[in-house]
mmCIF file of C-alpha atoms in Angstrom:
data_model
loop_
_atom_site.group_PDB
_atom_site.id
_atom_site.type_symbol
_atom_site.label_atom_id
_atom_site.label_comp_id
_atom_site.label_asym_id
_atom_site.label_seq_id
_atom_site.Cartn_x
_atom_site.Cartn_y
_atom_site.Cartn_z
ATOM 1 C CA MET G 1 5.131 -9.429 -26.947
ATOM 2 C CA ILE G 2 5.804 -9.528 -23.209
ATOM 3 C CA ILE G 3 2.157 -9.300 -22.238
ATOM 4 C CA GLY G 4 -0.947 -10.099 -24.262
ATOM 5 C CA GLU G 5 -4.628 -9.230 -24.129
ATOM 6 C CA GLY G 6 -6.444 -10.474 -21.039
ATOM 7 C CA ILE G 7 -5.796 -10.150 -17.311
ATOM 8 C CA SER G 8 -2.288 -10.629 -15.910
ATOM 9 C CA ALA G 9 -0.286 -9.986 -12.768
ATOM 10 C CA VAL G 10 2.519 -7.530 -13.514
ATOM 11 C CA PHE G 11 5.374 -6.669 -11.147
ATOM 12 C CA LYS G 12 5.474 -2.959 -10.334
ATOM 13 C CA PRO G 13 8.901 -1.912 -9.038
ATOM 14 C CA LYS G 14 9.539 0.957 -6.632
ATOM 15 C CA GLY G 15 9.656 4.333 -8.351
ATOM 16 C CA PRO G 16 7.100 4.450 -11.152
ATOM 17 C CA THR G 17 3.439 5.113 -10.513
ATOM 18 C CA SER G 18 0.816 2.525 -11.367
ATOM 19 C CA HIS G 19 -0.217 4.788 -14.255
ATOM 20 C CA ASP G 20 3.389 4.737 -15.542
ATOM 21 C CA ILE G 21 3.159 0.940 -15.757
ATOM 22 C CA ILE G 22 -0.120 1.174 -17.678
ATOM 23 C CA ASP G 23 1.447 3.626 -20.145
ATOM 24 C CA GLN G 24 4.394 1.275 -20.623
ATOM 25 C CA ILE G 25 2.075 -1.643 -21.357
ATOM 26 C CA ARG G 26 0.202 0.476 -23.911
ATOM 27 C CA ARG G 27 3.491 1.119 -25.690
ATOM 28 C CA LEU G 28 4.569 -2.523 -25.525
ATOM 29 C CA THR G 29 1.278 -3.970 -26.758
ATOM 30 C CA GLY G 30 -0.072 -1.217 -28.990
ATOM 31 C CA VAL G 31 -3.394 -1.597 -27.151
ATOM 32 C CA GLN G 32 -4.874 1.612 -25.776
ATOM 33 C CA LYS G 33 -7.578 0.023 -23.620
ATOM 34 C CA VAL G 34 -5.470 -0.913 -20.562
ATOM 35 C CA GLY G 35 -6.324 -0.590 -16.867
ATOM 36 C CA HIS G 36 -5.391 -1.926 -13.450
ATOM 37 C CA ALA G 37 -7.193 -3.318 -10.408
ATOM 38 C CA GLY G 38 -5.899 -1.241 -7.511
ATOM 39 C CA THR G 39 -3.187 1.407 -7.306
ATOM 40 C CA LEU G 40 0.220 0.867 -5.728
ATOM 41 C CA ASP G 41 2.008 3.978 -4.450
ATOM 42 C CA PRO G 42 5.320 4.878 -6.145
ATOM 43 C CA LEU G 43 7.271 3.722 -3.063
ATOM 44 C CA ALA G 44 5.501 0.328 -3.080
ATOM 45 C CA GLU G 45 6.232 -2.681 -5.247
ATOM 46 C CA GLY G 46 4.605 -5.971 -6.100
ATOM 47 C CA VAL G 47 1.511 -7.312 -7.821
ATOM 48 C CA LEU G 48 -0.376 -4.940 -10.093
ATOM 49 C CA VAL G 49 -3.259 -6.752 -11.785
ATOM 50 C CA VAL G 50 -3.582 -5.402 -15.302
ATOM 51 C CA GLY G 51 -6.296 -5.788 -17.917
ATOM 52 C CA VAL G 52 -5.330 -5.412 -21.580
ATOM 53 C CA GLY G 53 -8.167 -4.970 -24.068
ATOM 54 C CA ALA G 54 -11.801 -3.914 -23.706
ATOM 55 C CA ALA G 55 -13.080 -7.286 -22.487
ATOM 56 C CA ALA G 56 -10.355 -7.560 -19.833
ATOM 57 C CA THR G 57 -10.740 -4.030 -18.469
ATOM 58 C CA LYS G 58 -14.476 -4.658 -17.960
ATOM 59 C CA ARG G 59 -13.568 -7.489 -15.559
ATOM 60 C CA LEU G 60 -11.201 -5.437 -13.400
ATOM 61 C CA GLY G 61 -14.050 -4.366 -11.109
ATOM 62 C CA GLU G 62 -14.384 -7.981 -9.974
ATOM 63 C CA ILE G 63 -10.704 -8.117 -9.056
ATOM 64 C CA VAL G 64 -10.453 -4.798 -7.184
ATOM 65 C CA VAL G 65 -12.604 -6.198 -4.362
ATOM 66 C CA LYS G 66 -10.580 -9.413 -3.933
ATOM 67 C CA GLU G 67 -8.449 -10.244 -0.906
ATOM 68 C CA LYS G 68 -4.965 -8.725 -0.854
ATOM 69 C CA GLU G 69 -1.748 -9.739 0.877
ATOM 70 C CA TYR G 70 1.173 -7.484 1.770
ATOM 71 C CA LEU G 71 4.580 -7.535 3.391
ATOM 72 C CA ALA G 72 4.884 -4.252 5.275
ATOM 73 C CA THR G 73 7.990 -2.828 6.948
ATOM 74 C CA ILE G 74 7.227 -0.364 9.745
ATOM 75 C CA TRP G 75 9.678 1.893 11.584
ATOM 76 C CA LEU G 76 8.614 2.548 15.154
ATOM 77 C CA GLY G 77 9.595 5.567 17.257
ATOM 78 C CA ILE G 78 9.072 8.121 14.482
ATOM 79 C CA ASN G 79 5.992 9.683 12.876
ATOM 80 C CA SER G 80 5.719 10.867 9.265
ATOM 81 C CA THR G 81 3.328 13.487 7.908
ATOM 82 C CA THR G 82 2.486 11.156 5.009
ATOM 83 C CA ASP G 83 2.657 7.956 7.115
ATOM 84 C CA ASP G 84 5.433 6.744 4.792
ATOM 85 C CA GLU G 85 8.994 7.608 3.707
ATOM 86 C CA GLU G 86 7.988 10.709 1.727
ATOM 87 C CA GLY G 87 6.826 12.812 4.641
ATOM 88 C CA GLU G 88 8.527 15.000 7.219
ATOM 89 C CA LYS G 89 9.679 12.904 10.177
ATOM 90 C CA THR G 90 9.231 13.630 13.870
ATOM 91 C CA ILE G 91 10.939 11.525 16.536
ATOM 92 C CA LYS G 92 8.501 10.384 19.217
ATOM 93 C CA ALA G 93 9.929 11.704 22.468
ATOM 94 C CA TYR G 94 10.274 9.195 25.311
ATOM 95 C CA ALA G 95 9.094 6.275 23.159
ATOM 96 C CA ILE G 96 9.593 3.025 25.084
ATOM 97 C CA GLU G 97 10.656 -0.056 23.121
ATOM 98 C CA PRO G 98 7.666 -2.436 23.176
ATOM 99 C CA SER G 99 8.010 -6.175 23.602
ATOM 100 C CA GLU G 100 6.822 -8.541 20.875
ATOM 101 C CA ASN G 101 3.906 -9.534 23.127
ATOM 102 C CA GLN G 102 2.868 -5.889 23.437
ATOM 103 C CA ILE G 103 3.041 -5.524 19.661
ATOM 104 C CA ALA G 104 0.966 -8.684 19.192
ATOM 105 C CA TYR G 105 -1.699 -7.322 21.543
ATOM 106 C CA ALA G 106 -1.808 -3.962 19.730
ATOM 107 C CA ILE G 107 -2.063 -5.786 16.400
ATOM 108 C CA SER G 108 -5.031 -7.807 17.654
ATOM 109 C CA GLN G 109 -6.947 -4.542 18.055
ATOM 110 C CA LEU G 110 -6.478 -3.754 14.362
ATOM 111 C CA VAL G 111 -7.768 -7.086 13.032
ATOM 112 C CA GLY G 112 -11.365 -7.660 11.946
ATOM 113 C CA ARG G 113 -13.972 -5.244 10.653
ATOM 114 C CA ILE G 114 -12.682 -1.904 11.845
ATOM 115 C CA GLU G 115 -13.051 1.808 11.197
ATOM 116 C CA GLN G 116 -9.916 3.149 9.491
ATOM 117 C CA LYS G 117 -9.046 6.763 8.736
ATOM 118 C CA PRO G 118 -7.217 7.126 5.385
ATOM 119 C CA PRO G 119 -3.929 9.071 5.259
ATOM 120 C CA ILE G 120 -4.392 12.773 4.584
ATOM 121 C CA TYR G 121 -1.906 12.400 1.725
ATOM 122 C CA SER G 122 -4.188 10.176 -0.341
ATOM 123 C CA ALA G 123 -6.114 10.464 -3.600
ATOM 124 C CA ILE G 124 -9.497 10.535 -1.866
ATOM 125 C CA LYS G 125 -11.497 13.482 -3.144
ATOM 126 C CA ILE G 126 -12.986 16.186 -0.927
ATOM 127 C CA SER G 127 -15.435 18.384 -2.823
ATOM 128 C CA GLY G 128 -13.805 17.269 -6.075
ATOM 129 C CA GLU G 129 -10.229 17.961 -4.922
ATOM 130 C CA LYS G 130 -7.721 15.246 -4.018
ATOM 131 C CA ALA G 131 -6.789 15.161 -0.336
ATOM 132 C CA TYR G 132 -3.048 15.156 -1.013
ATOM 133 C CA ALA G 133 -3.376 18.313 -3.132
ATOM 134 C CA ILE G 134 -5.176 20.065 -0.281
ATOM 135 C CA ALA G 135 -2.541 18.919 2.228
ATOM 136 C CA ARG G 136 0.350 20.000 -0.010
ATOM 137 C CA ALA G 137 -1.241 23.429 -0.325
ATOM 138 C CA GLY G 138 -1.016 23.751 3.453
ATOM 139 C CA ARG G 139 -4.742 23.570 4.027
ATOM 140 C CA SER G 140 -6.408 21.465 6.705
ATOM 141 C CA VAL G 141 -7.615 18.003 5.629
ATOM 142 C CA GLU G 142 -10.328 16.135 7.502
ATOM 143 C CA LEU G 143 -11.054 12.603 6.316
ATOM 144 C CA LYS G 144 -13.737 10.454 7.888
ATOM 145 C CA SER G 145 -13.015 6.946 9.077
ATOM 146 C CA ARG G 146 -14.568 4.226 6.964
ATOM 147 C CA PRO G 147 -15.256 0.516 7.465
ATOM 148 C CA VAL G 148 -12.613 -1.907 6.191
ATOM 149 C CA GLU G 149 -11.690 -5.515 6.922
ATOM 150 C CA ILE G 150 -8.247 -6.675 8.008
ATOM 151 C CA LYS G 151 -8.321 -10.466 8.011
ATOM 152 C CA SER G 152 -4.981 -11.192 9.649
ATOM 153 C CA ILE G 153 -1.690 -9.593 10.680
ATOM 154 C CA GLU G 154 1.350 -11.773 11.364
ATOM 155 C CA ILE G 155 4.675 -10.644 12.807
ATOM 156 C CA ILE G 156 7.398 -11.804 10.398
ATOM 157 C CA SER G 157 10.324 -10.175 12.200
ATOM 158 C CA TYR G 158 10.927 -7.576 14.890
ATOM 159 C CA ARG G 159 14.110 -5.890 15.945
ATOM 160 C CA TRP G 160 13.490 -2.463 17.398
ATOM 161 C CA PRO G 161 12.712 -0.146 15.728
ATOM 162 C CA GLU G 162 12.024 -2.203 12.572
ATOM 163 C CA LEU G 163 8.926 -4.392 12.390
ATOM 164 C CA VAL G 164 7.923 -6.540 9.403
ATOM 165 C CA LEU G 165 4.312 -7.705 9.115
ATOM 166 C CA LYS G 166 2.332 -9.919 6.761
ATOM 167 C CA ILE G 167 -1.105 -8.360 6.303
ATOM 168 C CA VAL G 168 -4.113 -9.986 4.633
ATOM 169 C CA CYS G 169 -7.025 -7.641 4.047
ATOM 170 C CA GLY G 170 -10.045 -6.727 1.999
ATOM 171 C CA ALA G 171 -10.452 -3.847 -0.424
ATOM 172 C CA GLY G 172 -9.874 -0.231 0.592
ATOM 173 C CA VAL G 173 -7.331 -0.817 3.366
ATOM 174 C CA TYR G 174 -4.448 1.662 3.587
ATOM 175 C CA ILE G 175 -1.346 -0.105 4.893
ATOM 176 C CA ARG G 176 0.134 3.315 5.710
ATOM 177 C CA SER G 177 -2.796 3.791 8.089
ATOM 178 C CA VAL G 178 -2.092 0.404 9.695
ATOM 179 C CA ALA G 179 1.484 1.574 10.401
ATOM 180 C CA ARG G 180 0.234 4.885 11.811
ATOM 181 C CA ASP G 181 -2.495 3.309 13.952
ATOM 182 C CA LEU G 182 -0.187 0.627 15.319
ATOM 183 C CA GLY G 183 2.310 3.327 16.298
ATOM 184 C CA GLU G 184 -0.458 5.194 18.098
ATOM 185 C CA LYS G 185 -1.580 2.112 20.021
ATOM 186 C CA LEU G 186 2.012 1.363 21.064
ATOM 187 C CA GLU G 187 2.547 5.060 21.934
ATOM 188 C CA THR G 188 5.771 4.961 19.923
ATOM 189 C CA GLY G 189 4.653 6.469 16.653
ATOM 190 C CA GLY G 190 5.320 4.574 13.451
ATOM 191 C CA TYR G 191 5.394 4.885 9.697
ATOM 192 C CA LEU G 192 5.651 2.640 6.646
ATOM 193 C CA THR G 193 9.160 2.285 5.191
ATOM 194 C CA GLY G 194 8.568 -0.533 2.711
ATOM 195 C CA LEU G 195 5.616 -2.295 1.109
ATOM 196 C CA THR G 196 5.333 -5.289 -1.201
ATOM 197 C CA ARG G 197 1.952 -6.502 -2.441
ATOM 198 C CA THR G 198 2.425 -10.257 -2.716
ATOM 199 C CA ARG G 199 -1.072 -11.279 -3.800
ATOM 200 C CA VAL G 200 -4.363 -9.978 -5.185
ATOM 201 C CA GLY G 201 -6.944 -12.766 -5.117
ATOM 202 C CA GLU G 202 -5.369 -15.673 -7.013
ATOM 203 C CA TYR G 203 -2.725 -13.443 -8.665
ATOM 204 C CA ARG G 204 0.609 -13.997 -6.897
ATOM 205 C CA LEU G 205 3.961 -12.224 -6.910
ATOM 206 C CA LYS G 206 5.935 -15.289 -8.031
ATOM 207 C CA GLU G 207 3.832 -15.440 -11.229
ATOM 208 C CA ALA G 208 3.943 -11.706 -11.985
ATOM 209 C CA ILE G 209 5.320 -10.622 -15.363
ATOM 210 C CA ARG G 210 8.443 -8.465 -15.191
ATOM 211 C CA LEU G 211 8.363 -5.746 -17.816
ATOM 212 C CA PRO G 212 11.573 -4.668 -19.556
ATOM 213 C CA PRO G 213 13.051 -1.377 -18.286
ATOM 214 C CA PRO G 214 11.795 1.673 -20.206
ATOM 215 C CA LYS G 215 14.198 2.702 -22.971
ATOM 216 C CA SER G 216 15.121 5.863 -21.086
ATOM 217 C CA ALA G 217 16.275 3.740 -18.109
ATOM 218 C CA ARG G 218 18.627 1.526 -20.138
#
């Protein structure tokens, strides 16, 4: 058995949904009571904390609220309707290439306890309907900002228009929104092109279990 009952860090590759990974673990283990502590979008990869068995899934609520760490790749100069690669892109006219010092200053305004507006293409429910379903139907979506905590943002590399950041944050932070908001502050626009979750609490990427490819992918 690749993974046993209890709580483990599992590597989620780009492509499958977090629910796809849970279904795969159910098939591998034969255990139906399986859950995870925090969704990763299909385009994201990295640590997915998984609970296998009734006792483990009851503990996932403790893990959801733990500190998280990400490596985020942001493309400046362009906006996306979804704030990531999936959306329709619009080039920001007359965007001026910012210096690293200007980026560092803009980043400083996004660190701490802040109000963050979630992406309209998110699973947040409005009157029982998911926001992304409303947006895809062409209807207007209005999401309220909500308090979140971003503990630190570090510039890993920058070569216009690509910016790579290490972000440490609390629960409920949308990294897509960080990319969008940073682009707004720089007046360049910006969207998320790559995301790796490297840590959830004490669960780290280097220790994450790699599941075998699904039979259909072999």
